[in-house]
Amino acid sequence: MSRARLKLELEGAGCVIVPMCEHDLLEVVEIEESTGLSQWGWEAYRAELSKPEAVMLAARREPPDPSTGRRLVGFAAARVSAEELHINNIGVRAELRRLGVGRALLGTCLDLGAHCGARLAVLEVRASNAAALGLYERLGFKIVGERRKYYKGPVEDALIMTRPLVPKA
Ligand SMILES: CC(C)(COP(=O)(O)OP(=O)(O)OC[C@H]1O[C@@H](n2cnc3c(N)ncnc32)[C@H](O)[C@@H]1OP(=O)(O)O)[C@@H](O)C(=O)NCCC(=O)NCCS
């Protein structure tokens, strides 16, 4: 799925949304570590990339930032399982937020998931994560439940959110 022909240009943020590849992973892990996301690490992402049910996207700057050499602005990792699209991780570099990158990454995940037969998108989010909640609500997710004390460091409840997906031809 991640090898799909896809290239979505985001002029405002100076990047494109493309399928993630192994070359992105060092920066994926760097973003993951700097954004407080649940940490998968390089090996887990590499293993995930090889799975046909994985939906892995990169928001890539083209050309790379001339001062830092960085290419990656953000990423999203999701997986289709039993007609559900599970959104596992999404992150955008702090200095490039509120430019539409998160919305483009998540929206593209939803489109690809629907295209692959998923009927429902599902995710969990820290109850205090206002930015992520804002993004998810903006894209039509609704809170359907919670998991008490689900997260560690710090301990916090998870909200479970879902959104129906419309089948794509
Ligand atoms: C959540 C995150 C991915 C959003 O990325 P982003 O590129 O800044 O999001 P966008 O610019 O596409 O924002 C889309 C919409 O989400 C909502 N949103 C984004 N940031 C928000 C914030 N800080 N507060 C409230 N709503 C917010 C808004 O509705 C926004 O639309 P608007 O800018 O037109 O008002 C980013 O804040 C991030 O990486 N956070 C750290 C990692 C994380 O928590 N990931 C989620 C784990 S469950």
mmCIF file with all atom_site columns, N, CA, C and O and ligand atoms in Angstrom, residues 31 34-38 73 75 87-94 96-105 123-126 129-139 151, ligand 1:
data_model
loop_
_atom_site.group_PDB
_atom_site.id
_atom_site.type_symbol
_atom_site.label_atom_id
_atom_site.label_alt_id
_atom_site.label_comp_id
_atom_site.label_asym_id
_atom_site.label_entity_id
_atom_site.label_seq_id
_atom_site.pdbx_PDB_ins_code
_atom_site.Cartn_x
_atom_site.Cartn_y
_atom_site.Cartn_z
_atom_site.occupancy
_atom_site.B_iso_or_equiv
_atom_site.pdbx_formal_charge
_atom_site.auth_seq_id
_atom_site.auth_comp_id
_atom_site.auth_asym_id
_atom_site.auth_atom_id
_atom_site.pdbx_PDB_model_num
ATOM   1   N N   . ILE A 1 31  ? 11.634  12.809 14.621 1.00 0.00 ? 31  ILE A N   1
ATOM   2   C CA  . ILE A 1 31  ? 10.383  13.537 14.882 1.00 0.00 ? 31  ILE A CA  1
ATOM   3   C C   . ILE A 1 31  ? 9.614   12.848 16.000 1.00 0.00 ? 31  ILE A C   1
ATOM   4   O O   . ILE A 1 31  ? 9.097   13.492 16.911 1.00 0.00 ? 31  ILE A O   1
ATOM   5   N N   . SER A 1 34  ? 11.056  13.774 19.265 1.00 0.00 ? 34  SER A N   1
ATOM   6   C CA  . SER A 1 34  ? 10.942  15.190 19.657 1.00 0.00 ? 34  SER A CA  1
ATOM   7   C C   . SER A 1 34  ? 9.501   15.625 19.887 1.00 0.00 ? 34  SER A C   1
ATOM   8   O O   . SER A 1 34  ? 9.257   16.719 20.358 1.00 0.00 ? 34  SER A O   1
ATOM   9   N N   . THR A 1 35  ? 8.520   14.775 19.516 1.00 0.00 ? 35  THR A N   1
ATOM   10  C CA  . THR A 1 35  ? 7.127   15.200 19.642 1.00 0.00 ? 35  THR A CA  1
ATOM   11  C C   . THR A 1 35  ? 6.386   14.482 20.765 1.00 0.00 ? 35  THR A C   1
ATOM   12  O O   . THR A 1 35  ? 5.194   14.707 20.946 1.00 0.00 ? 35  THR A O   1
ATOM   13  N N   . GLY A 1 36  ? 7.080   13.608 21.489 1.00 0.00 ? 36  GLY A N   1
ATOM   14  C CA  . GLY A 1 36  ? 6.415   12.915 22.594 1.00 0.00 ? 36  GLY A CA  1
ATOM   15  C C   . GLY A 1 36  ? 5.442   11.846 22.134 1.00 0.00 ? 36  GLY A C   1
ATOM   16  O O   . GLY A 1 36  ? 4.543   11.451 22.879 1.00 0.00 ? 36  GLY A O   1
ATOM   17  N N   . LEU A 1 37  ? 5.590   11.379 20.890 1.00 0.00 ? 37  LEU A N   1
ATOM   18  C CA  . LEU A 1 37  ? 4.734   10.293 20.403 1.00 0.00 ? 37  LEU A CA  1
ATOM   19  C C   . LEU A 1 37  ? 5.133   8.982  21.061 1.00 0.00 ? 37  LEU A C   1
ATOM   20  O O   . LEU A 1 37  ? 6.260   8.838  21.533 1.00 0.00 ? 37  LEU A O   1
ATOM   21  N N   . SER A 1 38  ? 4.220   8.008  21.041 1.00 0.00 ? 38  SER A N   1
ATOM   22  C CA  . SER A 1 38  ? 4.608   6.680  21.512 1.00 0.00 ? 38  SER A CA  1
ATOM   23  C C   . SER A 1 38  ? 5.712   6.175  20.586 1.00 0.00 ? 38  SER A C   1
ATOM   24  O O   . SER A 1 38  ? 5.618   6.302  19.369 1.00 0.00 ? 38  SER A O   1
ATOM   25  N N   . VAL A 1 73  ? 9.198   16.738 7.003  1.00 0.00 ? 73  VAL A N   1
ATOM   26  C CA  . VAL A 1 73  ? 8.418   17.715 7.762  1.00 0.00 ? 73  VAL A CA  1
ATOM   27  C C   . VAL A 1 73  ? 7.512   16.978 8.753  1.00 0.00 ? 73  VAL A C   1
ATOM   28  O O   . VAL A 1 73  ? 7.270   17.445 9.863  1.00 0.00 ? 73  VAL A O   1
ATOM   29  N N   . PHE A 1 75  ? 5.135   12.868 9.347  1.00 0.00 ? 75  PHE A N   1
ATOM   30  C CA  . PHE A 1 75  ? 4.852   11.514 8.851  1.00 0.00 ? 75  PHE A CA  1
ATOM   31  C C   . PHE A 1 75  ? 3.572   10.995 9.494  1.00 0.00 ? 75  PHE A C   1
ATOM   32  O O   . PHE A 1 75  ? 3.096   11.528 10.503 1.00 0.00 ? 75  PHE A O   1
ATOM   33  N N   . ILE A 1 87  ? -5.067  4.371  12.928 1.00 0.00 ? 87  ILE A N   1
ATOM   34  C CA  . ILE A 1 87  ? -4.068  5.443  12.848 1.00 0.00 ? 87  ILE A CA  1
ATOM   35  C C   . ILE A 1 87  ? -3.148  5.259  14.054 1.00 0.00 ? 87  ILE A C   1
ATOM   36  O O   . ILE A 1 87  ? -3.579  5.403  15.202 1.00 0.00 ? 87  ILE A O   1
ATOM   37  N N   . ASN A 1 88  ? -1.894  4.925  13.800 1.00 0.00 ? 88  ASN A N   1
ATOM   38  C CA  . ASN A 1 88  ? -0.987  4.599  14.898 1.00 0.00 ? 88  ASN A CA  1
ATOM   39  C C   . ASN A 1 88  ? -0.153  5.787  15.365 1.00 0.00 ? 88  ASN A C   1
ATOM   40  O O   . ASN A 1 88  ? 0.026   5.979  16.559 1.00 0.00 ? 88  ASN A O   1
ATOM   41  N N   . ASN A 1 89  ? 0.383   6.544  14.439 1.00 0.00 ? 89  ASN A N   1
ATOM   42  C CA  . ASN A 1 89  ? 1.245   7.668  14.803 1.00 0.00 ? 89  ASN A CA  1
ATOM   43  C C   . ASN A 1 89  ? 1.162   8.737  13.732 1.00 0.00 ? 89  ASN A C   1
ATOM   44  O O   . ASN A 1 89  ? 1.172   8.422  12.527 1.00 0.00 ? 89  ASN A O   1
ATOM   45  N N   . ILE A 1 90  ? 1.127   9.975  14.159 1.00 0.00 ? 90  ILE A N   1
ATOM   46  C CA  . ILE A 1 90  ? 1.207   11.091 13.214 1.00 0.00 ? 90  ILE A CA  1
ATOM   47  C C   . ILE A 1 90  ? 1.945   12.224 13.912 1.00 0.00 ? 90  ILE A C   1
ATOM   48  O O   . ILE A 1 90  ? 1.668   12.509 15.090 1.00 0.00 ? 90  ILE A O   1
ATOM   49  N N   . GLY A 1 91  ? 2.893   12.809 13.236 1.00 0.00 ? 91  GLY A N   1
ATOM   50  C CA  . GLY A 1 91  ? 3.663   13.890 13.849 1.00 0.00 ? 91  GLY A CA  1
ATOM   51  C C   . GLY A 1 91  ? 4.186   14.862 12.806 1.00 0.00 ? 91  GLY A C   1
ATOM   52  O O   . GLY A 1 91  ? 4.490   14.470 11.673 1.00 0.00 ? 91  GLY A O   1
ATOM   53  N N   . VAL A 1 92  ? 4.273   16.121 13.219 1.00 0.00 ? 92  VAL A N   1
ATOM   54  C CA  . VAL A 1 92  ? 4.786   17.184 12.340 1.00 0.00 ? 92  VAL A CA  1
ATOM   55  C C   . VAL A 1 92  ? 5.824   17.959 13.147 1.00 0.00 ? 92  VAL A C   1
ATOM   56  O O   . VAL A 1 92  ? 5.612   18.207 14.359 1.00 0.00 ? 92  VAL A O   1
ATOM   57  N N   . ARG A 1 93  ? 6.929   18.337 12.523 1.00 0.00 ? 93  ARG A N   1
ATOM   58  C CA  . ARG A 1 93  ? 7.953   19.114 13.231 1.00 0.00 ? 93  ARG A CA  1
ATOM   59  C C   . ARG A 1 93  ? 7.323   20.358 13.844 1.00 0.00 ? 93  ARG A C   1
ATOM   60  O O   . ARG A 1 93  ? 6.524   21.047 13.182 1.00 0.00 ? 93  ARG A O   1
ATOM   61  N N   . ALA A 1 94  ? 7.723   20.664 15.068 1.00 0.00 ? 94  ALA A N   1
ATOM   62  C CA  . ALA A 1 94  ? 7.069   21.738 15.833 1.00 0.00 ? 94  ALA A CA  1
ATOM   63  C C   . ALA A 1 94  ? 7.084   23.062 15.082 1.00 0.00 ? 94  ALA A C   1
ATOM   64  O O   . ALA A 1 94  ? 6.099   23.810 15.093 1.00 0.00 ? 94  ALA A O   1
ATOM   65  N N   . LEU A 1 96  ? 6.873   23.635 12.033 1.00 0.00 ? 96  LEU A N   1
ATOM   66  C CA  . LEU A 1 96  ? 6.113   23.647 10.771 1.00 0.00 ? 96  LEU A CA  1
ATOM   67  C C   . LEU A 1 96  ? 4.659   23.229 10.984 1.00 0.00 ? 96  LEU A C   1
ATOM   68  O O   . LEU A 1 96  ? 4.013   22.718 10.071 1.00 0.00 ? 96  LEU A O   1
ATOM   69  N N   . ARG A 1 97  ? 4.173   23.473 12.181 1.00 0.00 ? 97  ARG A N   1
ATOM   70  C CA  . ARG A 1 97  ? 2.767   23.127 12.467 1.00 0.00 ? 97  ARG A CA  1
ATOM   71  C C   . ARG A 1 97  ? 1.832   24.249 12.043 1.00 0.00 ? 97  ARG A C   1
ATOM   72  O O   . ARG A 1 97  ? 2.256   25.362 11.793 1.00 0.00 ? 97  ARG A O   1
ATOM   73  N N   . ARG A 1 98  ? 0.565   23.933 11.991 1.00 0.00 ? 98  ARG A N   1
ATOM   74  C CA  . ARG A 1 98  ? -0.525  24.848 11.611 1.00 0.00 ? 98  ARG A CA  1
ATOM   75  C C   . ARG A 1 98  ? -0.367  25.339 10.171 1.00 0.00 ? 98  ARG A C   1
ATOM   76  O O   . ARG A 1 98  ? -0.761  26.441 9.833  1.00 0.00 ? 98  ARG A O   1
ATOM   77  N N   . LEU A 1 99  ? 0.245   24.506 9.343  1.00 0.00 ? 99  LEU A N   1
ATOM   78  C CA  . LEU A 1 99  ? 0.363   24.839 7.919  1.00 0.00 ? 99  LEU A CA  1
ATOM   79  C C   . LEU A 1 99  ? -0.414  23.842 7.061  1.00 0.00 ? 99  LEU A C   1
ATOM   80  O O   . LEU A 1 99  ? -0.282  23.832 5.843  1.00 0.00 ? 99  LEU A O   1
ATOM   81  N N   . GLY A 1 100 ? -1.168  22.972 7.694  1.00 0.00 ? 100 GLY A N   1
ATOM   82  C CA  . GLY A 1 100 ? -1.979  22.014 6.949  1.00 0.00 ? 100 GLY A CA  1
ATOM   83  C C   . GLY A 1 100 ? -1.323  20.674 6.696  1.00 0.00 ? 100 GLY A C   1
ATOM   84  O O   . GLY A 1 100 ? -1.902  19.810 6.021  1.00 0.00 ? 100 GLY A O   1
ATOM   85  N N   . VAL A 1 101 ? -0.108  20.477 7.234  1.00 0.00 ? 101 VAL A N   1
ATOM   86  C CA  . VAL A 1 101 ? 0.609   19.215 6.952  1.00 0.00 ? 101 VAL A CA  1
ATOM   87  C C   . VAL A 1 101 ? -0.082  18.031 7.643  1.00 0.00 ? 101 VAL A C   1
ATOM   88  O O   . VAL A 1 101 ? -0.317  16.985 7.019  1.00 0.00 ? 101 VAL A O   1
ATOM   89  N N   . GLY A 1 102 ? -0.439  18.193 8.918  1.00 0.00 ? 102 GLY A N   1
ATOM   90  C CA  . GLY A 1 102 ? -1.122  17.111 9.630  1.00 0.00 ? 102 GLY A CA  1
ATOM   91  C C   . GLY A 1 102 ? -2.424  16.734 8.955  1.00 0.00 ? 102 GLY A C   1
ATOM   92  O O   . GLY A 1 102 ? -2.731  15.551 8.779  1.00 0.00 ? 102 GLY A O   1
ATOM   93  N N   . ARG A 1 103 ? -3.175  17.741 8.559  1.00 0.00 ? 103 ARG A N   1
ATOM   94  C CA  . ARG A 1 103 ? -4.466  17.470 7.899  1.00 0.00 ? 103 ARG A CA  1
ATOM   95  C C   . ARG A 1 103 ? -4.237  16.726 6.586  1.00 0.00 ? 103 ARG A C   1
ATOM   96  O O   . ARG A 1 103 ? -4.967  15.795 6.256  1.00 0.00 ? 103 ARG A O   1
ATOM   97  N N   . ALA A 1 104 ? -3.223  17.137 5.817  1.00 0.00 ? 104 ALA A N   1
ATOM   98  C CA  . ALA A 1 104 ? -2.955  16.468 4.531  1.00 0.00 ? 104 ALA A CA  1
ATOM   99  C C   . ALA A 1 104 ? -2.498  15.027 4.760  1.00 0.00 ? 104 ALA A C   1
ATOM   100 O O   . ALA A 1 104 ? -2.913  14.113 4.031  1.00 0.00 ? 104 ALA A O   1
ATOM   101 N N   . LEU A 1 105 ? -1.643  14.817 5.762  1.00 0.00 ? 105 LEU A N   1
ATOM   102 C CA  . LEU A 1 105 ? -1.180  13.447 6.048  1.00 0.00 ? 105 LEU A CA  1
ATOM   103 C C   . LEU A 1 105 ? -2.356  12.565 6.456  1.00 0.00 ? 105 LEU A C   1
ATOM   104 O O   . LEU A 1 105 ? -2.536  11.458 5.919  1.00 0.00 ? 105 LEU A O   1
ATOM   105 N N   . LEU A 1 123 ? -8.640  5.494  16.228 1.00 0.00 ? 123 LEU A N   1
ATOM   106 C CA  . LEU A 1 123 ? -7.385  5.940  16.838 1.00 0.00 ? 123 LEU A CA  1
ATOM   107 C C   . LEU A 1 123 ? -7.567  6.168  18.332 1.00 0.00 ? 123 LEU A C   1
ATOM   108 O O   . LEU A 1 123 ? -8.692  6.243  18.826 1.00 0.00 ? 123 LEU A O   1
ATOM   109 N N   . GLU A 1 124 ? -6.445  6.280  19.006 1.00 0.00 ? 124 GLU A N   1
ATOM   110 C CA  . GLU A 1 124 ? -6.443  6.641  20.425 1.00 0.00 ? 124 GLU A CA  1
ATOM   111 C C   . GLU A 1 124 ? -5.600  7.886  20.588 1.00 0.00 ? 124 GLU A C   1
ATOM   112 O O   . GLU A 1 124 ? -4.602  8.052  19.889 1.00 0.00 ? 124 GLU A O   1
ATOM   113 N N   . VAL A 1 125 ? -6.006  8.743  21.517 1.00 0.00 ? 125 VAL A N   1
ATOM   114 C CA  . VAL A 1 125 ? -5.277  9.988  21.708 1.00 0.00 ? 125 VAL A CA  1
ATOM   115 C C   . VAL A 1 125 ? -5.293  10.348 23.193 1.00 0.00 ? 125 VAL A C   1
ATOM   116 O O   . VAL A 1 125 ? -6.294  10.097 23.883 1.00 0.00 ? 125 VAL A O   1
ATOM   117 N N   . ARG A 1 126 ? -4.187  10.928 23.659 1.00 0.00 ? 126 ARG A N   1
ATOM   118 C CA  . ARG A 1 126 ? -4.163  11.416 25.045 1.00 0.00 ? 126 ARG A CA  1
ATOM   119 C C   . ARG A 1 126 ? -5.253  12.455 25.237 1.00 0.00 ? 126 ARG A C   1
ATOM   120 O O   . ARG A 1 126 ? -5.401  13.361 24.404 1.00 0.00 ? 126 ARG A O   1
ATOM   121 N N   . ASN A 1 129 ? -4.286  16.108 24.695 1.00 0.00 ? 129 ASN A N   1
ATOM   122 C CA  . ASN A 1 129 ? -3.590  16.514 23.463 1.00 0.00 ? 129 ASN A CA  1
ATOM   123 C C   . ASN A 1 129 ? -4.525  17.360 22.587 1.00 0.00 ? 129 ASN A C   1
ATOM   124 O O   . ASN A 1 129 ? -5.161  16.877 21.653 1.00 0.00 ? 129 ASN A O   1
ATOM   125 N N   . ALA A 1 130 ? -4.581  18.652 22.913 1.00 0.00 ? 130 ALA A N   1
ATOM   126 C CA  . ALA A 1 130 ? -5.546  19.538 22.252 1.00 0.00 ? 130 ALA A CA  1
ATOM   127 C C   . ALA A 1 130 ? -5.294  19.645 20.741 1.00 0.00 ? 130 ALA A C   1
ATOM   128 O O   . ALA A 1 130 ? -6.244  19.700 19.956 1.00 0.00 ? 130 ALA A O   1
ATOM   129 N N   . ALA A 1 131 ? -4.032  19.677 20.337 1.00 0.00 ? 131 ALA A N   1
ATOM   130 C CA  . ALA A 1 131 ? -3.731  19.831 18.911 1.00 0.00 ? 131 ALA A CA  1
ATOM   131 C C   . ALA A 1 131 ? -4.233  18.613 18.128 1.00 0.00 ? 131 ALA A C   1
ATOM   132 O O   . ALA A 1 131 ? -4.900  18.743 17.091 1.00 0.00 ? 131 ALA A O   1
ATOM   133 N N   . ALA A 1 132 ? -3.916  17.412 18.648 1.00 0.00 ? 132 ALA A N   1
ATOM   134 C CA  . ALA A 1 132 ? -4.346  16.205 17.950 1.00 0.00 ? 132 ALA A CA  1
ATOM   135 C C   . ALA A 1 132 ? -5.867  16.084 17.959 1.00 0.00 ? 132 ALA A C   1
ATOM   136 O O   . ALA A 1 132 ? -6.480  15.760 16.929 1.00 0.00 ? 132 ALA A O   1
ATOM   137 N N   . LEU A 1 133 ? -6.476  16.394 19.104 1.00 0.00 ? 133 LEU A N   1
ATOM   138 C CA  . LEU A 1 133 ? -7.948  16.340 19.166 1.00 0.00 ? 133 LEU A CA  1
ATOM   139 C C   . LEU A 1 133 ? -8.559  17.306 18.155 1.00 0.00 ? 133 LEU A C   1
ATOM   140 O O   . LEU A 1 133 ? -9.540  16.977 17.473 1.00 0.00 ? 133 LEU A O   1
ATOM   141 N N   . GLY A 1 134 ? -7.965  18.499 18.060 1.00 0.00 ? 134 GLY A N   1
ATOM   142 C CA  . GLY A 1 134 ? -8.456  19.489 17.089 1.00 0.00 ? 134 GLY A CA  1
ATOM   143 C C   . GLY A 1 134 ? -8.358  18.964 15.671 1.00 0.00 ? 134 GLY A C   1
ATOM   144 O O   . GLY A 1 134 ? -9.293  19.094 14.867 1.00 0.00 ? 134 GLY A O   1
ATOM   145 N N   . LEU A 1 135 ? -7.212  18.352 15.372 1.00 0.00 ? 135 LEU A N   1
ATOM   146 C CA  . LEU A 1 135 ? -7.026  17.797 14.019 1.00 0.00 ? 135 LEU A CA  1
ATOM   147 C C   . LEU A 1 135 ? -8.043  16.692 13.739 1.00 0.00 ? 135 LEU A C   1
ATOM   148 O O   . LEU A 1 135 ? -8.687  16.674 12.678 1.00 0.00 ? 135 LEU A O   1
ATOM   149 N N   . TYR A 1 136 ? -8.203  15.787 14.694 1.00 0.00 ? 136 TYR A N   1
ATOM   150 C CA  . TYR A 1 136 ? -9.087  14.644 14.463 1.00 0.00 ? 136 TYR A CA  1
ATOM   151 C C   . TYR A 1 136 ? -10.550 15.103 14.331 1.00 0.00 ? 136 TYR A C   1
ATOM   152 O O   . TYR A 1 136 ? -11.281 14.613 13.466 1.00 0.00 ? 136 TYR A O   1
ATOM   153 N N   . GLU A 1 137 ? -10.926 16.036 15.167 1.00 0.00 ? 137 GLU A N   1
ATOM   154 C CA  . GLU A 1 137 ? -12.317 16.525 15.074 1.00 0.00 ? 137 GLU A CA  1
ATOM   155 C C   . GLU A 1 137 ? -12.527 17.257 13.757 1.00 0.00 ? 137 GLU A C   1
ATOM   156 O O   . GLU A 1 137 ? -13.566 17.130 13.111 1.00 0.00 ? 137 GLU A O   1
ATOM   157 N N   . ARG A 1 138 ? -11.504 17.988 13.353 1.00 0.00 ? 138 ARG A N   1
ATOM   158 C CA  . ARG A 1 138 ? -11.589 18.713 12.077 1.00 0.00 ? 138 ARG A CA  1
ATOM   159 C C   . ARG A 1 138 ? -11.825 17.740 10.916 1.00 0.00 ? 138 ARG A C   1
ATOM   160 O O   . ARG A 1 138 ? -12.489 18.055 9.938  1.00 0.00 ? 138 ARG A O   1
ATOM   161 N N   . LEU A 1 139 ? -11.271 16.550 11.032 1.00 0.00 ? 139 LEU A N   1
ATOM   162 C CA  . LEU A 1 139 ? -11.426 15.563 9.954  1.00 0.00 ? 139 LEU A CA  1
ATOM   163 C C   . LEU A 1 139 ? -12.562 14.580 10.231 1.00 0.00 ? 139 LEU A C   1
ATOM   164 O O   . LEU A 1 139 ? -12.619 13.511 9.616  1.00 0.00 ? 139 LEU A O   1
ATOM   165 N N   . TYR A 1 151 ? -2.160  5.541  29.004 1.00 0.00 ? 151 TYR A N   1
ATOM   166 C CA  . TYR A 1 151 ? -0.796  5.992  28.700 1.00 0.00 ? 151 TYR A CA  1
ATOM   167 C C   . TYR A 1 151 ? 0.056   6.032  29.965 1.00 0.00 ? 151 TYR A C   1
ATOM   168 O O   . TYR A 1 151 ? -0.434  6.292  31.058 1.00 0.00 ? 151 TYR A O   1
HETATM 169 C C1  . LIG B 2 .   ? -1.307  16.973 15.901 1.00 0.00 ? 1   LIG B C1  1
HETATM 170 C C2  . LIG B 2 .   ? -0.372  17.478 14.808 1.00 0.00 ? 1   LIG B C2  1
HETATM 171 C C3  . LIG B 2 .   ? 0.092   16.273 13.955 1.00 0.00 ? 1   LIG B C3  1
HETATM 172 C C4  . LIG B 2 .   ? -1.122  18.487 13.919 1.00 0.00 ? 1   LIG B C4  1
HETATM 173 O O1  . LIG B 2 .   ? -0.275  18.814 12.821 1.00 0.00 ? 1   LIG B O1  1
HETATM 174 P P1  . LIG B 2 .   ? -0.381  20.221 12.057 1.00 0.00 ? 1   LIG B P1  1
HETATM 175 O O2  . LIG B 2 .   ? 0.378   20.084 10.783 1.00 0.00 ? 1   LIG B O2  1
HETATM 176 O O3  . LIG B 2 .   ? -0.001  21.334 12.948 1.00 0.00 ? 1   LIG B O3  1
HETATM 177 O O4  . LIG B 2 .   ? -1.958  20.305 11.782 1.00 0.00 ? 1   LIG B O4  1
HETATM 178 P P2  . LIG B 2 .   ? -2.687  21.181 10.656 1.00 0.00 ? 1   LIG B P2  1
HETATM 179 O O5  . LIG B 2 .   ? -1.933  22.452 10.408 1.00 0.00 ? 1   LIG B O5  1
HETATM 180 O O6  . LIG B 2 .   ? -2.937  20.328 9.482  1.00 0.00 ? 1   LIG B O6  1
HETATM 181 O O7  . LIG B 2 .   ? -4.051  21.534 11.401 1.00 0.00 ? 1   LIG B O7  1
HETATM 182 C C5  . LIG B 2 .   ? -5.302  21.026 10.933 1.00 0.00 ? 1   LIG B C5  1
HETATM 183 C C6  . LIG B 2 .   ? -6.371  21.386 11.939 1.00 0.00 ? 1   LIG B C6  1
HETATM 184 O O8  . LIG B 2 .   ? -6.133  20.698 13.184 1.00 0.00 ? 1   LIG B O8  1
HETATM 185 C C7  . LIG B 2 .   ? -6.541  21.531 14.266 1.00 0.00 ? 1   LIG B C7  1
HETATM 186 N N1  . LIG B 2 .   ? -5.352  21.887 15.063 1.00 0.00 ? 1   LIG B N1  1
HETATM 187 C C8  . LIG B 2 .   ? -4.045  21.757 14.740 1.00 0.00 ? 1   LIG B C8  1
HETATM 188 N N2  . LIG B 2 .   ? -3.256  22.187 15.746 1.00 0.00 ? 1   LIG B N2  1
HETATM 189 C C9  . LIG B 2 .   ? -4.093  22.592 16.713 1.00 0.00 ? 1   LIG B C9  1
HETATM 190 C C10 . LIG B 2 .   ? -3.858  23.152 18.004 1.00 0.00 ? 1   LIG B C10 1
HETATM 191 N N3  . LIG B 2 .   ? -2.611  23.370 18.497 1.00 0.00 ? 1   LIG B N3  1
HETATM 192 N N4  . LIG B 2 .   ? -4.948  23.448 18.776 1.00 0.00 ? 1   LIG B N4  1
HETATM 193 C C11 . LIG B 2 .   ? -6.189  23.239 18.317 1.00 0.00 ? 1   LIG B C11 1
HETATM 194 N N5  . LIG B 2 .   ? -6.480  22.729 17.076 1.00 0.00 ? 1   LIG B N5  1
HETATM 195 C C12 . LIG B 2 .   ? -5.426  22.406 16.293 1.00 0.00 ? 1   LIG B C12 1
HETATM 196 C C13 . LIG B 2 .   ? -7.136  22.770 13.645 1.00 0.00 ? 1   LIG B C13 1
HETATM 197 O O9  . LIG B 2 .   ? -8.511  22.524 13.412 1.00 0.00 ? 1   LIG B O9  1
HETATM 198 C C14 . LIG B 2 .   ? -6.388  22.841 12.331 1.00 0.00 ? 1   LIG B C14 1
HETATM 199 O O10 . LIG B 2 .   ? -7.037  23.582 11.340 1.00 0.00 ? 1   LIG B O10 1
HETATM 200 P P3  . LIG B 2 .   ? -6.760  25.185 11.231 1.00 0.00 ? 1   LIG B P3  1
HETATM 201 O O11 . LIG B 2 .   ? -5.270  25.389 11.274 1.00 0.00 ? 1   LIG B O11 1
HETATM 202 O O12 . LIG B 2 .   ? -7.353  25.536 9.913  1.00 0.00 ? 1   LIG B O12 1
HETATM 203 O O13 . LIG B 2 .   ? -7.442  25.781 12.418 1.00 0.00 ? 1   LIG B O13 1
HETATM 204 C C15 . LIG B 2 .   ? 0.868   18.205 15.429 1.00 0.00 ? 1   LIG B C15 1
HETATM 205 O O14 . LIG B 2 .   ? 0.403   19.175 16.362 1.00 0.00 ? 1   LIG B O14 1
HETATM 206 C C16 . LIG B 2 .   ? 1.871   17.299 16.122 1.00 0.00 ? 1   LIG B C16 1
HETATM 207 O O15 . LIG B 2 .   ? 2.767   16.745 15.487 1.00 0.00 ? 1   LIG B O15 1
HETATM 208 N N6  . LIG B 2 .   ? 1.731   17.123 17.450 1.00 0.00 ? 1   LIG B N6  1
HETATM 209 C C17 . LIG B 2 .   ? 2.688   16.287 18.212 1.00 0.00 ? 1   LIG B C17 1
HETATM 210 C C18 . LIG B 2 .   ? 2.509   14.812 17.885 1.00 0.00 ? 1   LIG B C18 1
HETATM 211 C C19 . LIG B 2 .   ? 1.123   14.326 18.284 1.00 0.00 ? 1   LIG B C19 1
HETATM 212 O O16 . LIG B 2 .   ? 0.587   14.666 19.331 1.00 0.00 ? 1   LIG B O16 1
HETATM 213 N N7  . LIG B 2 .   ? 0.538   13.475 17.409 1.00 0.00 ? 1   LIG B N7  1
HETATM 214 C C20 . LIG B 2 .   ? -0.761  12.868 17.645 1.00 0.00 ? 1   LIG B C20 1
HETATM 215 C C21 . LIG B 2 .   ? -0.607  11.665 18.470 1.00 0.00 ? 1   LIG B C21 1
HETATM 216 S S1  . LIG B 2 .   ? -2.178  10.884 18.806 1.00 0.00 ? 1   LIG B S1  1
#
